[in-house]
Amino acid sequence: MNNHCIFTICAKNYIGLAQALEMSVKKYNDNVDFYIVVADEFDTERMSDIADNILEAKSILKIDERLWTNMAFKYNLTEFCTCIKPFCIEYFLQEKGYETCCYMDPDTYLFGDFSYIYDKLSRFLVLTAPHITIPDYPYTGDLPDRSFLFNGISNLGFGGFKKHPKTLILLKWWQDRLTYLCFGEMLWAVCTDQKWTDFFPAFLNYDEICFSNNLGLNLAPWNYFERKVIIEQDGYYVVSRTDASDRKDKLVFCHFAGYNYREIATNGVVNNKNRMR
């Protein structure tokens, strides 16, 4: 077993997408273990056909049966997959004994290794990637910038966590909030799991949490307006489109959120630009 693990959460119909993420993780990282946590349940007779790194959430997480049923019925699929995220992180840190645990949405793909991320996690307890990292004015994004107020500072399609007593306390608080309020409800100002993470800086010291402005983390439709990908001899890099930032970072991973994969299979590109998680 390695000291680091990366995992994703999905329903059974997204396992193929999660395995594409797995291939990209293994291509660039030989020092991490990768897991796919499946939110729904497998038929008993098919369990023998499932790869060892594909885990059934209900079987591994210490969630009371009554509470599990309550969450499964009151949340939609996206809300349910996100509400179990801190429970999964705790499982990998506590039960499996990993030193660090990184979550990635199944619709992400790596283009580089995680050396930058593990360097940060050697110094910080929590690492997140904000939706946007460059002050753009006049604002040129496709989505109104007020949408970031609802979605939260960071996109929790990625999150890095280091094993530490303060991290575990933070996860317990997050679990409690998501047990009851993991809705995507604008009138309540809650956006599934990620809006709650805006509290993290209040609970951790400045040297314990890193909101990384690395442009190569979480390149996604909601920040295309501020970031441009360039190709150099040693790979892909991301820079500011408007020269508002002098950063030039290696592309680590891209978050293909909101894309219609049926269209992609026929060489079409259709994206739901309202999706930011």
PDB file of C-alpha atoms in Angstrom:
ATOM      1  CA  MET A   1       0.000   0.000   0.000  1.00  0.00           C
ATOM      2  CA  ASN A   2       1.213   3.491  -0.841  1.00  0.00           C
ATOM      3  CA  ASN A   3       1.036   6.508   1.492  1.00  0.00           C
ATOM      4  CA  HIS A   4      -1.252   8.427  -0.872  1.00  0.00           C
ATOM      5  CA  CYS A   5      -4.614   7.610  -2.384  1.00  0.00           C
ATOM      6  CA  ILE A   6      -6.879   9.261  -4.938  1.00  0.00           C
ATOM      7  CA  PHE A   7     -10.545   8.349  -5.164  1.00  0.00           C
ATOM      8  CA  THR A   8     -13.721   9.289  -6.943  1.00  0.00           C
ATOM      9  CA  ILE A   9     -17.422   8.765  -6.223  1.00  0.00           C
ATOM     10  CA  CYS A  10     -19.974   7.844  -8.869  1.00  0.00           C
ATOM     11  CA  ALA A  11     -23.066   5.811  -9.625  1.00  0.00           C
ATOM     12  CA  LYS A  12     -22.743   2.472 -11.433  1.00  0.00           C
ATOM     13  CA  ASN A  13     -23.441   4.017 -14.835  1.00  0.00           C
ATOM     14  CA  TYR A  14     -20.380   6.301 -14.471  1.00  0.00           C
ATOM     15  CA  ILE A  15     -17.841   3.570 -13.658  1.00  0.00           C
ATOM     16  CA  GLY A  16     -16.469   3.701 -17.218  1.00  0.00           C
ATOM     17  CA  LEU A  17     -15.795   7.424 -16.879  1.00  0.00           C
ATOM     18  CA  ALA A  18     -14.165   6.856 -13.488  1.00  0.00           C
ATOM     19  CA  GLN A  19     -11.920   4.198 -15.035  1.00  0.00           C
ATOM     20  CA  ALA A  20     -10.772   6.718 -17.661  1.00  0.00           C
ATOM     21  CA  LEU A  21      -9.742   8.959 -14.756  1.00  0.00           C
ATOM     22  CA  GLU A  22      -7.985   5.967 -13.198  1.00  0.00           C
ATOM     23  CA  MET A  23      -5.976   5.382 -16.389  1.00  0.00           C
ATOM     24  CA  SER A  24      -4.795   9.003 -16.368  1.00  0.00           C
ATOM     25  CA  VAL A  25      -3.873   8.809 -12.667  1.00  0.00           C
ATOM     26  CA  LYS A  26      -1.778   5.687 -13.217  1.00  0.00           C
ATOM     27  CA  LYS A  27      -0.155   7.138 -16.323  1.00  0.00           C
ATOM     28  CA  TYR A  28       1.458   9.957 -14.348  1.00  0.00           C
ATOM     29  CA  ASN A  29       1.639   8.621 -10.777  1.00  0.00           C
ATOM     30  CA  ASP A  30       3.176   5.326  -9.699  1.00  0.00           C
ATOM     31  CA  ASN A  31       3.120   6.138  -5.983  1.00  0.00           C
ATOM     32  CA  VAL A  32      -0.650   6.360  -5.352  1.00  0.00           C
ATOM     33  CA  ASP A  33      -3.543   3.945  -4.930  1.00  0.00           C
ATOM     34  CA  PHE A  34      -6.765   4.702  -6.787  1.00  0.00           C
ATOM     35  CA  TYR A  35     -10.316   3.806  -5.746  1.00  0.00           C
ATOM     36  CA  ILE A  36     -13.791   4.152  -7.217  1.00  0.00           C
ATOM     37  CA  VAL A  37     -16.516   4.444  -4.576  1.00  0.00           C
ATOM     38  CA  VAL A  38     -19.921   3.516  -6.000  1.00  0.00           C
ATOM     39  CA  ALA A  39     -22.854   5.275  -4.351  1.00  0.00           C
ATOM     40  CA  ASP A  40     -25.543   2.784  -5.356  1.00  0.00           C
ATOM     41  CA  GLU A  41     -25.500  -0.966  -4.750  1.00  0.00           C
ATOM     42  CA  PHE A  42     -24.385  -3.888  -6.913  1.00  0.00           C
ATOM     43  CA  ASP A  43     -26.379  -7.034  -7.540  1.00  0.00           C
ATOM     44  CA  THR A  44     -24.930  -9.715  -5.274  1.00  0.00           C
ATOM     45  CA  GLU A  45     -24.272 -12.150  -8.106  1.00  0.00           C
ATOM     46  CA  ARG A  46     -22.147  -9.558  -9.965  1.00  0.00           C
ATOM     47  CA  MET A  47     -19.840  -8.697  -7.070  1.00  0.00           C
ATOM     48  CA  SER A  48     -17.259 -11.295  -8.140  1.00  0.00           C
ATOM     49  CA  ASP A  49     -16.809  -9.465 -11.458  1.00  0.00           C
ATOM     50  CA  ILE A  50     -15.958  -6.134  -9.825  1.00  0.00           C
ATOM     51  CA  ALA A  51     -12.340  -4.948  -9.630  1.00  0.00           C
ATOM     52  CA  ASP A  52     -10.822  -4.835  -6.141  1.00  0.00           C
ATOM     53  CA  ASN A  53     -10.459  -1.035  -6.204  1.00  0.00           C
ATOM     54  CA  ILE A  54     -14.182  -0.511  -6.863  1.00  0.00           C
ATOM     55  CA  LEU A  55     -15.891  -0.187  -3.482  1.00  0.00           C
ATOM     56  CA  GLU A  56     -19.572  -0.152  -2.610  1.00  0.00           C
ATOM     57  CA  ALA A  57     -20.118   2.909  -0.403  1.00  0.00           C
ATOM     58  CA  LYS A  58     -22.771   1.356   1.803  1.00  0.00           C
ATOM     59  CA  SER A  59     -20.457  -1.561   2.639  1.00  0.00           C
ATOM     60  CA  ILE A  60     -17.441   0.495   3.728  1.00  0.00           C
ATOM     61  CA  LEU A  61     -18.883   3.614   5.362  1.00  0.00           C
ATOM     62  CA  LYS A  62     -20.003   3.719   8.984  1.00  0.00           C
ATOM     63  CA  ILE A  63     -23.369   5.331   8.331  1.00  0.00           C
ATOM     64  CA  ASP A  64     -26.406   4.150  10.250  1.00  0.00           C
ATOM     65  CA  GLU A  65     -28.858   2.208   8.054  1.00  0.00           C
ATOM     66  CA  ARG A  66     -31.754   4.511   8.891  1.00  0.00           C
ATOM     67  CA  LEU A  67     -29.696   7.619   8.146  1.00  0.00           C
ATOM     68  CA  TRP A  68     -28.416   6.098   4.893  1.00  0.00           C
ATOM     69  CA  THR A  69     -31.980   5.425   3.740  1.00  0.00           C
ATOM     70  CA  ASN A  70     -33.055   8.936   4.720  1.00  0.00           C
ATOM     71  CA  MET A  71     -30.254  10.543   2.687  1.00  0.00           C
ATOM     72  CA  ALA A  72     -30.790   8.228  -0.280  1.00  0.00           C
ATOM     73  CA  PHE A  73     -34.444   9.241  -0.528  1.00  0.00           C
ATOM     74  CA  LYS A  74     -34.227  12.971   0.157  1.00  0.00           C
ATOM     75  CA  TYR A  75     -31.230  13.780  -2.061  1.00  0.00           C
ATOM     76  CA  ASN A  76     -30.990  13.590  -5.844  1.00  0.00           C
ATOM     77  CA  LEU A  77     -28.102  11.623  -7.349  1.00  0.00           C
ATOM     78  CA  THR A  78     -25.603  14.508  -7.381  1.00  0.00           C
ATOM     79  CA  GLU A  79     -26.498  15.542  -3.835  1.00  0.00           C
ATOM     80  CA  PHE A  80     -26.216  11.970  -2.572  1.00  0.00           C
ATOM     81  CA  CYS A  81     -22.828  11.322  -4.198  1.00  0.00           C
ATOM     82  CA  THR A  82     -21.476  14.530  -2.669  1.00  0.00           C
ATOM     83  CA  CYS A  83     -22.999  14.048   0.796  1.00  0.00           C
ATOM     84  CA  ILE A  84     -20.920  10.906   1.392  1.00  0.00           C
ATOM     85  CA  LYS A  85     -17.635  12.559   0.326  1.00  0.00           C
ATOM     86  CA  PRO A  86     -16.308  13.470   3.824  1.00  0.00           C
ATOM     87  CA  PHE A  87     -17.297  10.008   5.074  1.00  0.00           C
ATOM     88  CA  CYS A  88     -15.169   8.485   2.288  1.00  0.00           C
ATOM     89  CA  ILE A  89     -12.208  10.767   3.055  1.00  0.00           C
ATOM     90  CA  GLU A  90     -12.374   9.737   6.718  1.00  0.00           C
ATOM     91  CA  TYR A  91     -12.520   6.073   5.660  1.00  0.00           C
ATOM     92  CA  PHE A  92      -9.345   6.313   3.583  1.00  0.00           C
ATOM     93  CA  LEU A  93      -7.436   8.289   6.228  1.00  0.00           C
ATOM     94  CA  GLN A  94      -8.631   6.383   9.296  1.00  0.00           C
ATOM     95  CA  GLU A  95      -9.646   2.892   8.217  1.00  0.00           C
ATOM     96  CA  LYS A  96      -7.191   2.417   5.334  1.00  0.00           C
ATOM     97  CA  GLY A  97      -4.409   4.435   6.988  1.00  0.00           C
ATOM     98  CA  TYR A  98      -3.323   6.680   4.116  1.00  0.00           C
ATOM     99  CA  GLU A  99      -1.287   9.780   4.933  1.00  0.00           C
ATOM    100  CA  THR A 100      -3.083  11.843   2.287  1.00  0.00           C
ATOM    101  CA  CYS A 101      -6.352  11.424   0.451  1.00  0.00           C
ATOM    102  CA  CYS A 102      -7.374  13.337  -2.665  1.00  0.00           C
ATOM    103  CA  TYR A 103     -10.871  13.371  -4.101  1.00  0.00           C
ATOM    104  CA  MET A 104     -11.522  13.929  -7.820  1.00  0.00           C
ATOM    105  CA  ASP A 105     -14.804  14.014  -9.717  1.00  0.00           C
ATOM    106  CA  PRO A 106     -15.134  11.172 -12.233  1.00  0.00           C
ATOM    107  CA  ASP A 107     -15.313  13.673 -15.107  1.00  0.00           C
ATOM    108  CA  THR A 108     -11.730  14.841 -14.556  1.00  0.00           C
ATOM    109  CA  TYR A 109      -8.591  13.740 -16.384  1.00  0.00           C
ATOM    110  CA  LEU A 110      -4.928  14.125 -15.504  1.00  0.00           C
ATOM    111  CA  PHE A 111      -2.323  15.622 -17.837  1.00  0.00           C
ATOM    112  CA  GLY A 112       0.529  15.578 -15.322  1.00  0.00           C
ATOM    113  CA  ASP A 113       1.671  14.144 -12.019  1.00  0.00           C
ATOM    114  CA  PHE A 114       0.586  15.159  -8.511  1.00  0.00           C
ATOM    115  CA  SER A 115       4.027  16.314  -7.307  1.00  0.00           C
ATOM    116  CA  TYR A 116       2.795  19.903  -6.806  1.00  0.00           C
ATOM    117  CA  ILE A 117      -0.195  18.654  -4.803  1.00  0.00           C
ATOM    118  CA  TYR A 118       1.844  16.363  -2.567  1.00  0.00           C
ATOM    119  CA  ASP A 119       4.356  19.123  -1.953  1.00  0.00           C
ATOM    120  CA  LYS A 120       1.503  21.315  -0.711  1.00  0.00           C
ATOM    121  CA  LEU A 121       0.040  18.519   1.416  1.00  0.00           C
ATOM    122  CA  SER A 122       3.425  18.061   3.082  1.00  0.00           C
ATOM    123  CA  ARG A 123       2.933  21.582   4.473  1.00  0.00           C
ATOM    124  CA  PHE A 124      -0.853  22.042   4.670  1.00  0.00           C
ATOM    125  CA  LEU A 125      -3.731  19.950   6.018  1.00  0.00           C
ATOM    126  CA  VAL A 126      -6.215  20.852   3.282  1.00  0.00           C
ATOM    127  CA  LEU A 127      -5.725  21.882  -0.342  1.00  0.00           C
ATOM    128  CA  THR A 128      -8.491  23.169  -2.616  1.00  0.00           C
ATOM    129  CA  ALA A 129      -8.698  24.755  -6.060  1.00  0.00           C
ATOM    130  CA  PRO A 130     -10.855  27.914  -6.278  1.00  0.00           C
ATOM    131  CA  HIS A 131     -13.247  28.261  -9.210  1.00  0.00           C
ATOM    132  CA  ILE A 132     -11.423  31.384 -10.390  1.00  0.00           C
ATOM    133  CA  THR A 133      -8.023  32.755  -9.416  1.00  0.00           C
ATOM    134  CA  ILE A 134      -7.592  35.965 -11.441  1.00  0.00           C
ATOM    135  CA  PRO A 135      -9.508  39.239 -10.813  1.00  0.00           C
ATOM    136  CA  ASP A 136     -11.069  39.803 -14.238  1.00  0.00           C
ATOM    137  CA  TYR A 137     -12.441  43.309 -14.922  1.00  0.00           C
ATOM    138  CA  PRO A 138     -14.499  44.038 -16.785  1.00  0.00           C
ATOM    139  CA  TYR A 139     -15.735  40.508 -16.159  1.00  0.00           C
ATOM    140  CA  THR A 140     -15.774  38.376 -19.334  1.00  0.00           C
ATOM    141  CA  GLY A 141     -16.989  34.987 -18.099  1.00  0.00           C
ATOM    142  CA  ASP A 142     -19.899  33.133 -19.676  1.00  0.00           C
ATOM    143  CA  LEU A 143     -21.665  32.754 -16.322  1.00  0.00           C
ATOM    144  CA  PRO A 144     -22.666  35.792 -14.244  1.00  0.00           C
ATOM    145  CA  ASP A 145     -20.018  36.223 -11.559  1.00  0.00           C
ATOM    146  CA  ARG A 146     -22.715  36.250  -8.861  1.00  0.00           C
ATOM    147  CA  SER A 147     -23.053  32.491  -9.512  1.00  0.00           C
ATOM    148  CA  PHE A 148     -19.766  31.995  -7.680  1.00  0.00           C
ATOM    149  CA  LEU A 149     -21.423  33.381  -4.542  1.00  0.00           C
ATOM    150  CA  PHE A 150     -23.844  30.445  -4.628  1.00  0.00           C
ATOM    151  CA  ASN A 151     -21.341  27.772  -5.650  1.00  0.00           C
ATOM    152  CA  GLY A 152     -18.669  28.764  -3.153  1.00  0.00           C
ATOM    153  CA  ILE A 153     -15.011  29.739  -3.386  1.00  0.00           C
ATOM    154  CA  SER A 154     -13.626  26.314  -4.248  1.00  0.00           C
ATOM    155  CA  ASN A 155     -14.791  23.616  -6.602  1.00  0.00           C
ATOM    156  CA  LEU A 156     -14.880  20.395  -4.626  1.00  0.00           C
ATOM    157  CA  GLY A 157     -14.528  18.335  -7.769  1.00  0.00           C
ATOM    158  CA  PHE A 158     -11.044  18.235  -6.268  1.00  0.00           C
ATOM    159  CA  GLY A 159      -9.831  18.338  -2.699  1.00  0.00           C
ATOM    160  CA  GLY A 160      -6.672  17.198  -0.935  1.00  0.00           C
ATOM    161  CA  PHE A 161      -6.574  16.194   2.743  1.00  0.00           C
ATOM    162  CA  LYS A 162      -3.737  15.148   5.068  1.00  0.00           C
ATOM    163  CA  LYS A 163      -4.231  12.847   8.032  1.00  0.00           C
ATOM    164  CA  HIS A 164      -4.186  14.961  11.204  1.00  0.00           C
ATOM    165  CA  PRO A 165      -6.454  15.320  14.272  1.00  0.00           C
ATOM    166  CA  LYS A 166      -7.660  18.747  13.061  1.00  0.00           C
ATOM    167  CA  THR A 167      -8.486  17.324   9.621  1.00  0.00           C
ATOM    168  CA  LEU A 168     -10.558  14.552  11.193  1.00  0.00           C
ATOM    169  CA  ILE A 169     -12.476  17.049  13.347  1.00  0.00           C
ATOM    170  CA  LEU A 170     -13.144  19.146  10.240  1.00  0.00           C
ATOM    171  CA  LEU A 171     -14.441  16.073   8.410  1.00  0.00           C
ATOM    172  CA  LYS A 172     -16.824  15.262  11.294  1.00  0.00           C
ATOM    173  CA  TRP A 173     -18.283  18.787  11.101  1.00  0.00           C
ATOM    174  CA  TRP A 174     -18.599  18.507   7.323  1.00  0.00           C
ATOM    175  CA  GLN A 175     -20.285  15.131   7.632  1.00  0.00           C
ATOM    176  CA  ASP A 176     -22.844  16.569  10.049  1.00  0.00           C
ATOM    177  CA  ARG A 177     -23.713  19.442   7.701  1.00  0.00           C
ATOM    178  CA  LEU A 178     -24.002  17.212   4.640  1.00  0.00           C
ATOM    179  CA  THR A 179     -26.137  14.663   6.464  1.00  0.00           C
ATOM    180  CA  TYR A 180     -28.912  17.231   6.669  1.00  0.00           C
ATOM    181  CA  LEU A 181     -28.117  20.047   4.226  1.00  0.00           C
ATOM    182  CA  CYS A 182     -26.381  18.795   1.090  1.00  0.00           C
ATOM    183  CA  PHE A 183     -29.037  20.204  -1.216  1.00  0.00           C
ATOM    184  CA  GLY A 184     -28.320  22.241  -4.315  1.00  0.00           C
ATOM    185  CA  GLU A 185     -30.780  24.922  -3.252  1.00  0.00           C
ATOM    186  CA  MET A 186     -30.142  28.533  -4.222  1.00  0.00           C
ATOM    187  CA  LEU A 187     -32.850  29.914  -1.915  1.00  0.00           C
ATOM    188  CA  TRP A 188     -31.081  28.312   1.033  1.00  0.00           C
ATOM    189  CA  ALA A 189     -27.653  29.458  -0.228  1.00  0.00           C
ATOM    190  CA  VAL A 190     -26.337  25.881  -0.119  1.00  0.00           C
ATOM    191  CA  CYS A 191     -24.595  24.207  -3.046  1.00  0.00           C
ATOM    192  CA  THR A 192     -24.275  20.531  -2.130  1.00  0.00           C
ATOM    193  CA  ASP A 193     -20.979  19.830  -0.344  1.00  0.00           C
ATOM    194  CA  GLN A 194     -18.828  22.642  -1.675  1.00  0.00           C
ATOM    195  CA  LYS A 195     -20.469  25.799  -0.297  1.00  0.00           C
ATOM    196  CA  TRP A 196     -19.894  24.482   3.221  1.00  0.00           C
ATOM    197  CA  THR A 197     -16.144  24.455   2.595  1.00  0.00           C
ATOM    198  CA  ASP A 198     -16.158  28.262   2.603  1.00  0.00           C
ATOM    199  CA  PHE A 199     -15.999  27.813   6.398  1.00  0.00           C
ATOM    200  CA  PHE A 200     -12.713  25.908   6.249  1.00  0.00           C
ATOM    201  CA  PRO A 201     -10.478  29.027   6.570  1.00  0.00           C
ATOM    202  CA  ALA A 202     -12.369  29.953   9.733  1.00  0.00           C
ATOM    203  CA  PHE A 203     -11.679  26.534  11.260  1.00  0.00           C
ATOM    204  CA  LEU A 204      -8.028  26.193  10.226  1.00  0.00           C
ATOM    205  CA  ASN A 205      -4.988  28.420  10.654  1.00  0.00           C
ATOM    206  CA  TYR A 206      -3.566  30.241   7.639  1.00  0.00           C
ATOM    207  CA  ASP A 207      -0.682  27.764   7.484  1.00  0.00           C
ATOM    208  CA  GLU A 208      -3.033  24.744   7.552  1.00  0.00           C
ATOM    209  CA  ILE A 209      -5.179  25.371   4.467  1.00  0.00           C
ATOM    210  CA  CYS A 210      -4.103  26.251   0.943  1.00  0.00           C
ATOM    211  CA  PHE A 211      -6.446  27.788  -1.620  1.00  0.00           C
ATOM    212  CA  SER A 212      -4.130  27.205  -4.546  1.00  0.00           C
ATOM    213  CA  ASN A 213      -4.067  29.733  -7.382  1.00  0.00           C
ATOM    214  CA  ASN A 214      -2.120  27.287  -9.547  1.00  0.00           C
ATOM    215  CA  LEU A 215      -3.718  27.680 -12.997  1.00  0.00           C
ATOM    216  CA  GLY A 216      -3.005  24.048 -13.842  1.00  0.00           C
ATOM    217  CA  LEU A 217      -5.402  22.733 -11.193  1.00  0.00           C
ATOM    218  CA  ASN A 218      -9.043  22.232 -12.162  1.00  0.00           C
ATOM    219  CA  LEU A 219      -9.069  23.818 -15.609  1.00  0.00           C
ATOM    220  CA  ALA A 220     -12.826  23.841 -16.265  1.00  0.00           C
ATOM    221  CA  PRO A 221     -15.586  25.501 -18.337  1.00  0.00           C
ATOM    222  CA  TRP A 222     -16.237  28.149 -15.665  1.00  0.00           C
ATOM    223  CA  ASN A 223     -12.642  29.411 -15.803  1.00  0.00           C
ATOM    224  CA  TYR A 224     -11.832  29.071 -19.510  1.00  0.00           C
ATOM    225  CA  PHE A 225     -12.299  32.840 -19.782  1.00  0.00           C
ATOM    226  CA  GLU A 226      -9.300  33.469 -17.529  1.00  0.00           C
ATOM    227  CA  ARG A 227      -7.013  30.610 -18.577  1.00  0.00           C
ATOM    228  CA  LYS A 228      -5.328  29.627 -21.836  1.00  0.00           C
ATOM    229  CA  VAL A 229      -3.576  26.331 -22.577  1.00  0.00           C
ATOM    230  CA  ILE A 230      -0.280  26.488 -24.449  1.00  0.00           C
ATOM    231  CA  ILE A 231       1.883  23.627 -25.690  1.00  0.00           C
ATOM    232  CA  GLU A 232       5.608  23.483 -25.071  1.00  0.00           C
ATOM    233  CA  GLN A 233       8.172  20.754 -25.658  1.00  0.00           C
ATOM    234  CA  ASP A 234       7.723  19.232 -22.215  1.00  0.00           C
ATOM    235  CA  GLY A 235       3.920  19.334 -22.138  1.00  0.00           C
ATOM    236  CA  TYR A 236       0.895  21.537 -21.564  1.00  0.00           C
ATOM    237  CA  TYR A 237       0.976  24.782 -19.607  1.00  0.00           C
ATOM    238  CA  VAL A 238      -1.761  27.179 -18.487  1.00  0.00           C
ATOM    239  CA  VAL A 239      -1.387  30.969 -18.549  1.00  0.00           C
ATOM    240  CA  SER A 240      -3.641  33.998 -18.168  1.00  0.00           C
ATOM    241  CA  ARG A 241      -5.652  34.883 -21.267  1.00  0.00           C
ATOM    242  CA  THR A 242      -5.398  38.612 -20.533  1.00  0.00           C
ATOM    243  CA  ASP A 243      -1.936  38.807 -18.942  1.00  0.00           C
ATOM    244  CA  ALA A 244      -3.634  39.800 -15.671  1.00  0.00           C
ATOM    245  CA  SER A 245      -1.455  37.181 -13.973  1.00  0.00           C
ATOM    246  CA  ASP A 246       2.156  36.298 -14.670  1.00  0.00           C
ATOM    247  CA  ARG A 247       1.662  32.681 -13.547  1.00  0.00           C
ATOM    248  CA  LYS A 248       2.621  29.893 -15.915  1.00  0.00           C
ATOM    249  CA  ASP A 249       1.739  26.498 -14.493  1.00  0.00           C
ATOM    250  CA  LYS A 250       1.916  22.977 -15.824  1.00  0.00           C
ATOM    251  CA  LEU A 251      -1.522  21.558 -16.581  1.00  0.00           C
ATOM    252  CA  VAL A 252      -2.200  18.948 -13.899  1.00  0.00           C
ATOM    253  CA  PHE A 253      -5.841  18.085 -14.545  1.00  0.00           C
ATOM    254  CA  CYS A 254      -8.873  19.256 -16.455  1.00  0.00           C
ATOM    255  CA  HIS A 255     -12.441  19.039 -15.169  1.00  0.00           C
ATOM    256  CA  PHE A 256     -14.791  18.224 -18.052  1.00  0.00           C
ATOM    257  CA  ALA A 257     -17.913  19.234 -16.114  1.00  0.00           C
ATOM    258  CA  GLY A 258     -21.243  19.575 -17.881  1.00  0.00           C
ATOM    259  CA  TYR A 259     -20.268  17.982 -21.186  1.00  0.00           C
ATOM    260  CA  ASN A 260     -22.681  15.782 -23.113  1.00  0.00           C
ATOM    261  CA  TYR A 261     -20.641  12.616 -23.590  1.00  0.00           C
ATOM    262  CA  ARG A 262     -23.051  11.178 -26.142  1.00  0.00           C
ATOM    263  CA  GLU A 263     -22.330  14.214 -28.304  1.00  0.00           C
ATOM    264  CA  ILE A 264     -18.578  13.883 -27.765  1.00  0.00           C
ATOM    265  CA  ALA A 265     -18.779  10.291 -29.032  1.00  0.00           C
ATOM    266  CA  THR A 266     -20.121  11.656 -32.332  1.00  0.00           C
ATOM    267  CA  ASN A 267     -17.534  14.468 -32.534  1.00  0.00           C
ATOM    268  CA  GLY A 268     -19.942  17.065 -31.186  1.00  0.00           C
ATOM    269  CA  VAL A 269     -19.185  19.375 -28.249  1.00  0.00           C
ATOM    270  CA  VAL A 270     -22.112  20.474 -26.074  1.00  0.00           C
ATOM    271  CA  ASN A 271     -21.625  21.857 -22.582  1.00  0.00           C
ATOM    272  CA  ASN A 272     -24.127  22.821 -19.912  1.00  0.00           C
ATOM    273  CA  LYS A 273     -22.443  26.054 -18.864  1.00  0.00           C
ATOM    274  CA  ASN A 274     -24.667  26.406 -15.793  1.00  0.00           C
ATOM    275  CA  ARG A 275     -22.963  23.481 -14.060  1.00  0.00           C
ATOM    276  CA  MET A 276     -20.173  24.405 -11.633  1.00  0.00           C
ATOM    277  CA  ARG A 277     -19.655  21.214  -9.613  1.00  0.00           C
TER     278      ARG A 277
END
